[in-house]
Short mmCIF file of C-alpha atoms in Angstrom, two decimals:
data_model
loop_
_atom_site.label_atom_id
_atom_site.label_comp_id
_atom_site.label_asym_id
_atom_site.label_seq_id
_atom_site.Cartn_x
_atom_site.Cartn_y
_atom_site.Cartn_z
CA MET A 1 15.32 29.02 -28.71
CA THR A 2 13.59 27.88 -25.36
CA ARG A 3 10.43 26.30 -25.83
CA THR A 4 7.47 27.57 -23.77
CA CYS A 5 4.83 25.39 -22.11
CA LEU A 6 1.79 26.75 -20.23
CA VAL A 7 0.58 24.66 -17.53
CA VAL A 8 -3.03 25.04 -16.75
CA ASP A 9 -4.18 23.10 -13.24
CA ASP A 10 -6.10 24.10 -10.18
CA SER A 11 -3.83 22.04 -8.31
CA ARG A 12 -0.55 23.63 -7.09
CA VAL A 13 0.86 20.13 -6.57
CA VAL A 14 0.63 18.92 -10.28
CA ARG A 15 1.69 22.55 -11.66
CA LYS A 16 4.93 22.00 -9.45
CA VAL A 17 5.61 18.39 -10.67
CA ALA A 18 4.76 19.44 -14.32
CA ARG A 19 7.11 22.21 -13.98
CA ARG A 20 10.01 20.44 -12.67
CA ILE A 21 9.78 17.66 -15.42
CA LEU A 22 9.28 20.35 -18.18
CA GLU A 23 12.01 22.55 -16.87
CA ALA A 24 14.53 19.32 -16.78
CA HIS A 25 13.51 18.93 -20.59
CA GLY A 26 14.52 22.43 -21.45
CA PHE A 27 10.97 24.11 -21.17
CA ALA A 28 10.09 27.54 -19.85
CA VAL A 29 7.17 27.19 -17.95
CA ALA A 30 4.51 29.63 -17.37
CA GLU A 31 1.32 28.42 -15.03
CA ALA A 32 -2.45 29.34 -14.98
CA GLU A 33 -5.11 27.95 -12.24
CA ASP A 34 -8.02 27.96 -14.55
CA GLY A 35 -9.19 28.06 -18.04
CA GLN A 36 -10.00 31.63 -17.95
CA LYS A 37 -6.57 32.83 -16.74
CA ALA A 38 -4.97 30.37 -19.27
CA LEU A 39 -6.83 32.18 -21.97
CA ASP A 40 -5.76 35.57 -20.73
CA ALA A 41 -2.18 34.39 -20.84
CA CYS A 42 -2.45 33.15 -24.35
CA ARG A 43 -3.90 36.43 -25.61
CA LEU A 44 -0.68 38.09 -24.38
CA GLY A 45 1.51 35.58 -26.00
CA LEU A 46 1.01 32.15 -27.36
CA PRO A 47 3.03 29.38 -25.67
CA ASP A 48 4.87 26.54 -27.76
CA CYS A 49 2.41 24.15 -26.07
CA VAL A 50 -0.29 23.75 -23.16
CA LEU A 51 -0.69 21.32 -20.70
CA LEU A 52 -4.30 21.19 -19.95
CA ASP A 53 -6.55 19.92 -16.82
CA TRP A 54 -9.95 19.10 -17.23
CA ASN A 55 -11.83 19.97 -14.04
CA MET A 56 -11.03 23.73 -12.79
CA PRO A 57 -12.96 26.26 -11.38
CA VAL A 58 -14.05 29.43 -13.25
CA MET A 59 -13.12 28.02 -16.86
CA ASP A 60 -12.65 24.21 -17.32
CA GLY A 61 -10.34 22.99 -19.83
CA ILE A 62 -12.46 22.09 -22.49
CA THR A 63 -14.47 25.22 -22.69
CA PHE A 64 -10.76 27.02 -22.55
CA LEU A 65 -9.80 24.75 -25.47
CA HIS A 66 -12.94 25.63 -27.51
CA HIS A 67 -12.15 29.40 -27.19
CA LEU A 68 -8.38 28.78 -27.78
CA ARG A 69 -9.16 26.88 -31.10
CA GLN A 70 -11.88 29.49 -32.02
CA GLU A 71 -9.38 32.60 -31.64
CA PHE A 72 -6.18 31.23 -32.57
CA GLY A 73 -6.78 28.38 -35.17
CA PRO A 74 -7.23 24.50 -35.03
CA GLU A 75 -3.61 23.60 -34.58
CA LYS A 76 -1.26 25.90 -32.70
CA PRO A 77 -0.42 25.90 -29.96
CA PRO A 78 -0.56 21.97 -29.49
CA VAL A 79 -2.71 21.21 -26.61
CA VAL A 80 -1.88 18.10 -24.14
CA PHE A 81 -5.02 17.30 -22.11
CA CYS A 82 -3.76 15.97 -18.49
CA THR A 83 -6.55 14.99 -16.40
CA THR A 84 -7.99 12.30 -14.16
CA GLU A 85 -10.91 11.69 -16.63
CA ASN A 86 -9.85 8.41 -18.06
CA ASP A 87 -12.94 7.15 -20.15
CA LEU A 88 -12.83 7.10 -23.78
CA SER A 89 -15.83 9.55 -24.20
CA HIS A 90 -13.80 12.28 -22.41
CA ILE A 91 -10.80 11.52 -24.74
CA GLU A 92 -12.84 11.87 -27.78
CA LEU A 93 -14.34 14.93 -26.75
CA ALA A 94 -10.96 16.54 -26.30
CA ILE A 95 -9.75 15.24 -29.77
CA ALA A 96 -12.90 16.48 -31.30
CA ALA A 97 -12.27 20.05 -29.61
CA GLY A 98 -8.82 20.06 -30.87
CA ALA A 99 -6.48 18.62 -28.38
CA GLN A 100 -3.21 17.03 -30.01
CA GLU A 101 -2.74 14.19 -27.15
CA TYR A 102 -4.01 13.21 -23.92
CA ILE A 103 -2.43 12.07 -20.56
CA MET A 104 -4.73 9.92 -18.02
CA LYS A 105 -3.50 11.02 -14.41
CA PRO A 106 -1.11 10.02 -12.75
CA PHE A 107 1.67 10.67 -14.97
CA ASP A 108 5.39 10.70 -14.85
CA ASP A 109 8.40 12.30 -16.85
CA GLU A 110 8.59 9.39 -19.32
CA ILE A 111 4.89 9.80 -20.29
CA LEU A 112 4.86 13.53 -20.20
CA SER A 113 8.06 13.97 -22.19
CA GLY A 114 7.01 11.11 -24.73
CA LYS A 115 3.70 13.10 -25.17
CA LEU A 116 5.17 16.28 -25.77
CA SER A 117 7.45 14.68 -28.20
CA GLN A 118 4.52 13.07 -30.04
CA VAL A 119 3.11 16.49 -30.83
CA GLY A 120 6.33 17.54 -32.17
CA LEU A 121 8.10 18.89 -29.24
CA MET B 1 25.51 -15.47 -2.80
CA THR B 2 28.26 -17.95 -3.33
CA PRO B 3 30.49 -17.87 -6.53
CA SER B 4 29.56 -21.59 -7.26
CA ALA B 5 25.68 -20.62 -6.91
CA PHE B 6 26.38 -17.30 -9.51
CA SER B 7 28.18 -19.75 -11.79
CA THR B 8 24.99 -22.07 -11.80
CA PHE B 9 22.77 -19.10 -12.67
CA ALA B 10 24.91 -17.86 -15.30
CA ALA B 11 25.69 -21.33 -17.08
CA LEU B 12 21.63 -22.05 -16.96
CA LEU B 13 20.93 -18.70 -18.48
CA LYS B 14 23.54 -18.97 -21.16
CA SER B 15 22.78 -22.61 -22.13
CA ARG B 16 19.01 -22.03 -22.30
CA SER B 17 18.39 -18.40 -23.31
CA GLY B 18 21.92 -17.00 -24.81
CA LEU B 19 21.71 -14.38 -21.69
CA VAL B 20 24.97 -13.48 -20.47
CA ILE B 21 25.42 -12.35 -16.94
CA GLY B 22 28.54 -10.97 -15.36
CA PRO B 23 29.15 -10.81 -11.65
CA ASP B 24 28.10 -7.13 -11.86
CA LYS B 25 24.57 -8.20 -12.69
CA THR B 26 24.04 -9.81 -9.19
CA TYR B 27 21.53 -7.22 -8.57
CA LEU B 28 19.58 -8.34 -11.39
CA LEU B 29 19.25 -11.94 -10.13
CA GLU B 30 18.38 -10.77 -6.65
CA THR B 31 15.63 -8.54 -8.19
CA ARG B 32 14.20 -10.81 -10.85
CA LEU B 33 14.25 -14.12 -8.79
CA ALA B 34 13.05 -12.61 -5.57
CA PRO B 35 9.40 -13.73 -6.55
CA ILE B 36 10.82 -17.36 -7.14
CA LEU B 37 12.64 -17.55 -3.80
CA LYS B 38 9.32 -16.38 -1.85
CA ARG B 39 7.06 -18.97 -3.97
CA GLU B 40 9.47 -21.78 -3.14
CA LYS B 41 10.15 -20.62 0.44
CA LEU B 42 13.91 -20.48 0.12
CA ASN B 43 16.21 -18.28 1.79
CA ASP B 44 18.73 -16.98 -0.68
CA LEU B 45 19.98 -17.20 -4.05
CA THR B 46 22.33 -19.93 -3.02
CA ALA B 47 19.49 -22.06 -1.90
CA LEU B 48 17.77 -21.60 -5.33
CA ALA B 49 21.07 -22.39 -7.07
CA GLU B 50 21.41 -25.80 -4.97
CA ARG B 51 17.86 -26.77 -5.92
CA LEU B 52 18.57 -26.33 -9.69
CA THR B 53 21.47 -28.71 -9.59
CA LYS B 54 18.87 -31.37 -8.19
CA PRO B 55 17.02 -33.74 -10.45
CA GLY B 56 13.37 -32.91 -11.23
CA ALA B 57 14.25 -28.99 -11.22
CA ASP B 58 13.36 -28.64 -15.20
CA ASN B 59 10.16 -26.12 -14.48
CA LEU B 60 12.06 -24.24 -11.86
CA ALA B 61 14.94 -23.82 -14.45
CA ARG B 62 12.42 -22.53 -16.93
CA ASP B 63 10.79 -20.25 -14.37
CA VAL B 64 14.22 -18.70 -13.45
CA VAL B 65 15.06 -18.17 -17.30
CA GLU B 66 11.75 -16.51 -17.91
CA ALA B 67 12.25 -14.35 -15.01
CA MET B 68 15.63 -13.12 -16.14
CA THR B 69 14.92 -12.72 -19.75
CA THR B 70 11.46 -10.62 -19.56
CA ASN B 71 12.21 -7.49 -20.87
CA GLU B 72 10.01 -4.26 -20.83
CA SER B 73 8.09 -3.30 -23.90
CA PHE B 74 6.06 -0.47 -25.13
CA PHE B 75 4.12 0.64 -28.08
CA PHE B 76 5.81 2.37 -30.86
CA ARG B 77 9.17 2.11 -28.64
CA ASP B 78 11.60 4.69 -30.36
CA ASP B 79 8.96 5.43 -32.93
CA LYS B 80 11.65 5.88 -35.81
CA PRO B 81 11.81 2.03 -36.82
CA PHE B 82 8.05 1.94 -37.04
CA THR B 83 7.75 5.21 -39.30
CA HIS B 84 10.61 3.77 -41.24
CA PHE B 85 8.56 0.34 -41.72
CA ARG B 86 5.50 2.53 -42.41
CA THR B 87 7.04 4.85 -45.06
CA GLN B 88 9.93 2.81 -46.64
CA ALA B 89 9.90 -0.92 -45.86
CA LEU B 90 6.12 -1.57 -46.32
CA PRO B 91 5.66 0.59 -49.56
CA ARG B 92 8.55 -1.14 -51.13
CA LEU B 93 7.57 -4.95 -50.22
CA LEU B 94 4.02 -4.26 -51.77
CA ALA B 95 5.84 -2.73 -54.80
CA ASN B 96 8.26 -5.82 -55.31
CA ARG B 97 5.80 -8.73 -54.53
CA PRO B 98 3.11 -10.16 -56.65
CA ALA B 99 -0.56 -9.09 -55.38
CA ASN B 100 -0.99 -12.61 -54.28
CA ALA B 101 2.16 -13.04 -52.25
CA ALA B 102 1.75 -12.70 -48.60
CA ILE B 103 4.08 -10.58 -46.38
CA ARG B 104 5.41 -11.98 -43.22
CA ILE B 105 6.69 -10.19 -40.29
CA TRP B 106 8.36 -11.43 -37.22
CA SER B 107 8.63 -9.64 -33.85
CA ALA B 108 11.54 -11.79 -32.56
CA ALA B 109 11.43 -10.81 -28.84
CA ALA B 110 7.67 -10.03 -28.36
CA SER B 111 7.44 -9.82 -24.80
CA SER B 112 3.70 -8.66 -23.74
CA GLY B 113 3.19 -7.86 -27.48
CA GLN B 114 3.29 -4.26 -27.78
CA GLU B 115 5.69 -4.25 -30.74
CA ALA B 116 3.93 -6.97 -32.76
CA TYR B 117 0.73 -4.89 -32.04
CA SER B 118 2.48 -1.57 -33.26
CA LEU B 119 3.05 -3.35 -36.57
CA ALA B 120 -0.42 -4.51 -36.88
CA MET B 121 -2.16 -1.03 -35.92
CA ILE B 122 0.24 0.34 -38.75
CA LEU B 123 -0.95 -2.35 -41.20
CA ALA B 124 -4.77 -2.01 -40.13
CA ASP B 125 -4.46 1.88 -41.00
CA ALA B 126 -2.68 0.92 -44.08
CA LYS B 127 -5.56 -1.42 -45.42
CA ALA B 128 -6.43 0.37 -48.53
CA GLN B 129 -2.67 0.07 -49.61
CA LEU B 130 -2.64 -3.63 -48.86
CA ALA B 131 -5.55 -4.30 -51.17
CA GLY B 132 -6.59 -7.20 -49.71
CA ARG B 133 -2.93 -8.84 -49.43
CA THR B 134 -2.26 -11.40 -46.98
CA VAL B 135 0.07 -10.16 -44.05
CA GLU B 136 1.13 -12.30 -41.12
CA ILE B 137 2.70 -11.14 -38.09
CA ILE B 138 4.18 -13.67 -35.82
CA GLY B 139 5.39 -12.48 -32.35
CA THR B 140 7.98 -14.88 -30.34
CA ASP B 141 9.38 -14.92 -27.01
CA ILE B 142 10.98 -17.33 -24.84
CA ALA B 143 8.56 -16.37 -21.90
CA ARG B 144 5.37 -18.34 -21.75
CA ASP B 145 3.60 -15.97 -18.92
CA GLN B 146 4.56 -12.97 -21.18
CA LEU B 147 3.24 -14.72 -24.50
CA ASN B 148 0.11 -15.44 -22.60
CA ARG B 149 -0.33 -11.76 -21.69
CA ALA B 150 0.48 -10.52 -25.35
CA ARG B 151 -2.33 -13.00 -26.35
CA GLU B 152 -4.93 -11.06 -23.68
CA GLY B 153 -4.02 -7.74 -25.52
CA LEU B 154 -4.89 -6.07 -21.97
CA TYR B 155 -2.56 -3.15 -20.91
CA THR B 156 -2.78 -0.96 -17.86
CA GLN B 157 -3.24 2.79 -18.29
CA PHE B 158 0.24 3.22 -17.72
CA GLU B 159 1.29 0.95 -20.70
CA VAL B 160 -0.95 2.59 -23.09
CA GLN B 161 0.27 5.84 -22.60
CA ARG B 162 3.96 5.03 -23.26
CA GLY B 163 4.61 5.49 -26.72
CA LEU B 164 0.84 4.76 -28.05
CA PRO B 165 -0.55 8.03 -29.61
CA VAL B 166 -4.20 8.64 -28.41
CA GLN B 167 -5.63 8.84 -31.83
CA MET B 168 -4.65 4.86 -32.01
CA LEU B 169 -5.68 4.34 -28.30
CA VAL B 170 -9.27 5.55 -29.47
CA LYS B 171 -9.29 3.41 -32.74
CA HIS B 172 -8.09 0.22 -31.47
CA PHE B 173 -8.76 -0.16 -27.92
CA ARG B 174 -11.66 -0.05 -25.62
CA LYS B 175 -11.65 0.29 -21.83
CA GLU B 176 -12.22 -2.58 -19.32
CA ASP B 177 -12.42 -1.47 -15.88
CA SER B 178 -8.97 0.39 -15.17
CA ASN B 179 -7.27 -1.59 -18.22
CA TRP B 180 -7.50 -1.10 -21.87
CA ARG B 181 -8.06 -4.08 -24.30
CA LEU B 182 -6.95 -4.08 -27.81
CA SER B 183 -9.59 -4.78 -30.31
CA ASP B 184 -10.20 -8.27 -31.79
CA THR B 185 -9.32 -7.11 -35.05
CA ILE B 186 -5.61 -5.99 -33.93
CA ARG B 187 -5.42 -9.02 -31.85
CA SER B 188 -6.19 -11.34 -34.61
CA MET B 189 -3.84 -9.95 -37.00
CA VAL B 190 -0.83 -11.38 -34.77
CA ARG B 191 0.04 -14.90 -33.64
CA PHE B 192 2.33 -15.39 -30.71
CA LYS B 193 4.33 -18.44 -30.44
CA GLU B 194 6.86 -19.79 -28.07
CA PHE B 195 10.28 -19.73 -29.56
CA ASN B 196 13.81 -19.59 -28.20
CA LEU B 197 16.14 -17.45 -30.03
CA LEU B 198 18.82 -20.06 -29.99
CA SER B 199 16.72 -22.57 -31.81
CA ASP B 200 16.77 -22.79 -35.59
CA PRO B 201 14.54 -20.11 -37.03
CA ARG B 202 13.92 -22.15 -40.16
CA THR B 203 11.05 -23.75 -38.32
CA LEU B 204 9.06 -20.44 -38.31
CA GLY B 205 9.30 -19.95 -42.11
CA ARG B 206 10.66 -17.08 -44.18
CA PHE B 207 10.09 -13.29 -43.02
CA ASP B 208 10.13 -10.10 -45.23
CA VAL B 209 10.79 -7.98 -42.16
CA VAL B 210 12.17 -8.76 -38.58
CA PHE B 211 12.07 -6.73 -35.41
CA CYS B 212 14.61 -8.14 -33.30
CA ARG B 213 15.01 -5.08 -30.93
CA ASN B 214 16.75 -4.68 -27.62
CA VAL B 215 17.64 -8.67 -27.13
CA LEU B 216 21.16 -8.90 -28.81
CA ILE B 217 22.51 -6.70 -26.34
CA TYR B 218 22.11 -9.40 -23.66
CA PHE B 219 24.06 -12.05 -25.86
CA ASP B 220 27.92 -12.57 -26.43
CA PRO B 221 29.23 -12.04 -29.95
CA PRO B 222 29.12 -15.61 -30.99
CA THR B 223 25.45 -16.06 -30.06
CA LYS B 224 24.52 -12.45 -31.64
CA ALA B 225 26.35 -13.73 -34.89
CA ARG B 226 24.56 -17.13 -34.65
CA VAL B 227 21.14 -15.26 -34.33
CA LEU B 228 21.79 -12.59 -36.93
CA ASP B 229 23.02 -15.27 -39.37
CA GLY B 230 19.74 -17.54 -38.70
CA ILE B 231 17.55 -14.59 -39.55
CA ALA B 232 19.72 -13.84 -42.59
CA ALA B 233 19.09 -17.26 -44.12
CA GLN B 234 15.26 -16.57 -43.54
CA MET B 235 15.08 -13.32 -45.27
CA PRO B 236 14.51 -12.63 -49.07
CA ALA B 237 16.96 -10.15 -50.81
CA ASP B 238 14.78 -7.21 -50.07
CA GLY B 239 13.89 -7.78 -46.35
CA ALA B 240 14.49 -5.27 -43.69
CA LEU B 241 16.11 -6.06 -40.14
CA TYR B 242 15.34 -3.70 -37.36
CA LEU B 243 17.62 -3.87 -34.30
CA GLY B 244 17.55 -1.64 -31.27
CA GLY B 245 19.43 1.78 -30.93
CA ALA B 246 22.41 0.35 -28.88
CA GLU B 247 22.67 -2.73 -31.25
CA THR B 248 24.78 -3.26 -34.54
CA VAL B 249 25.63 -5.84 -37.08
CA LEU B 250 28.99 -4.21 -37.46
CA GLY B 251 31.90 -6.56 -36.49
CA ILE B 252 29.30 -9.53 -35.76
CA THR B 253 28.19 -10.46 -39.28
CA GLY B 254 28.78 -9.51 -42.60
CA ARG B 255 25.48 -10.94 -43.91
CA PHE B 256 23.65 -7.60 -42.87
CA ALA B 257 24.64 -3.81 -43.63
CA PRO B 258 23.07 -0.79 -42.46
CA LEU B 259 20.62 0.92 -44.97
CA GLN B 260 22.14 4.11 -46.10
CA GLY B 261 21.18 6.92 -43.88
CA GLU B 262 18.93 4.83 -41.46
CA ARG B 263 19.88 4.01 -38.03
CA GLY B 264 19.07 0.62 -36.69
CA VAL B 265 17.84 -0.67 -40.03
CA TYR B 266 19.32 -3.41 -42.11
CA GLY B 267 19.27 -5.26 -45.16
CA LEU B 268 21.14 -8.22 -46.44
CA THR B 269 24.49 -7.25 -48.02
CA PRO B 270 24.42 -7.32 -51.85
CA ALA B 271 26.83 -10.66 -51.86
CA ARG B 272 24.52 -12.41 -49.58
CA ALA B 273 21.42 -11.34 -51.29
CA ALA B 274 22.72 -12.52 -54.81
CA ALA B 275 23.51 -16.04 -53.27
#
């Protein structure tokens, strides 16, 4: 069965780059431009994983993650943060909130596919 | 580049490092040696080859060998060998050895240190299991500049995202400007040493576990056999050898055999182990 990934990022360019990589690895990709839209999408149906930006309008990534874990439990879907926030305190915060992996932008195919493989996809 | 210049490079690399290059690898000479051409203010590879044949070119020859033998490395490369080490090889060795016996591990083509440090992180996380036992990790490479990098334990943001789980990053690294530095604890677990795989490994002592991954592919069959037989002679009966995904012992040496059901992991053959 095709695996699904929800790409949450307010940058159209980042979403496009991520989509291209993910589709090349056999994922079906859905997009959301902020945390609220991502949460709405998850309520309609959970993806197999979420690629999540931190800084976004309306609802940021960490707030989305808190809601996601509260509503759907601590593990699924696996969440990989993908953000320009690259200091240890942000990474620790993300893990504490329930993110399974963390990508510091910029990223490429190798990093993204490697991180998805690390979360079991 | 003239055929004679190519022969000079091929002969130098084969004799000093075991690296075998064919004419199809001319591009590799061009890209890897470009910084040396620039530094030495030489026009092309033919001029560099000529310089190498003159007296007093020993340091230059060393630089050429280092530039050609530097291989990329990343943390927990291919994952499976490290999982096997953590869940199979290490528990078996701990059970087989007296509590006061040290366990010795060799990362035989250490490059910038990621493989050796991956093993160190596994061991640090298995501290309770080790129960105070001494574990020595030796990382060797022919390239001094890579060994210096390895000792520094300083990696770029790109490097710490290739293969390294984020939990390990948080636990064992701290940020330094835009780079990431391994903790003193992990760095102190590994000793890096200059060593040419064509040399006699007896100078390094015996090893329970050897990671010799993605280096034999560059050698011709007799050199592969020599290196593998040298490792076999330094390994106890229950030791484990890890090779790269594209490497094998089959058809090269009878001293190792694949462990059943494990790709890339080898043990001494029973005849050899009993000897």
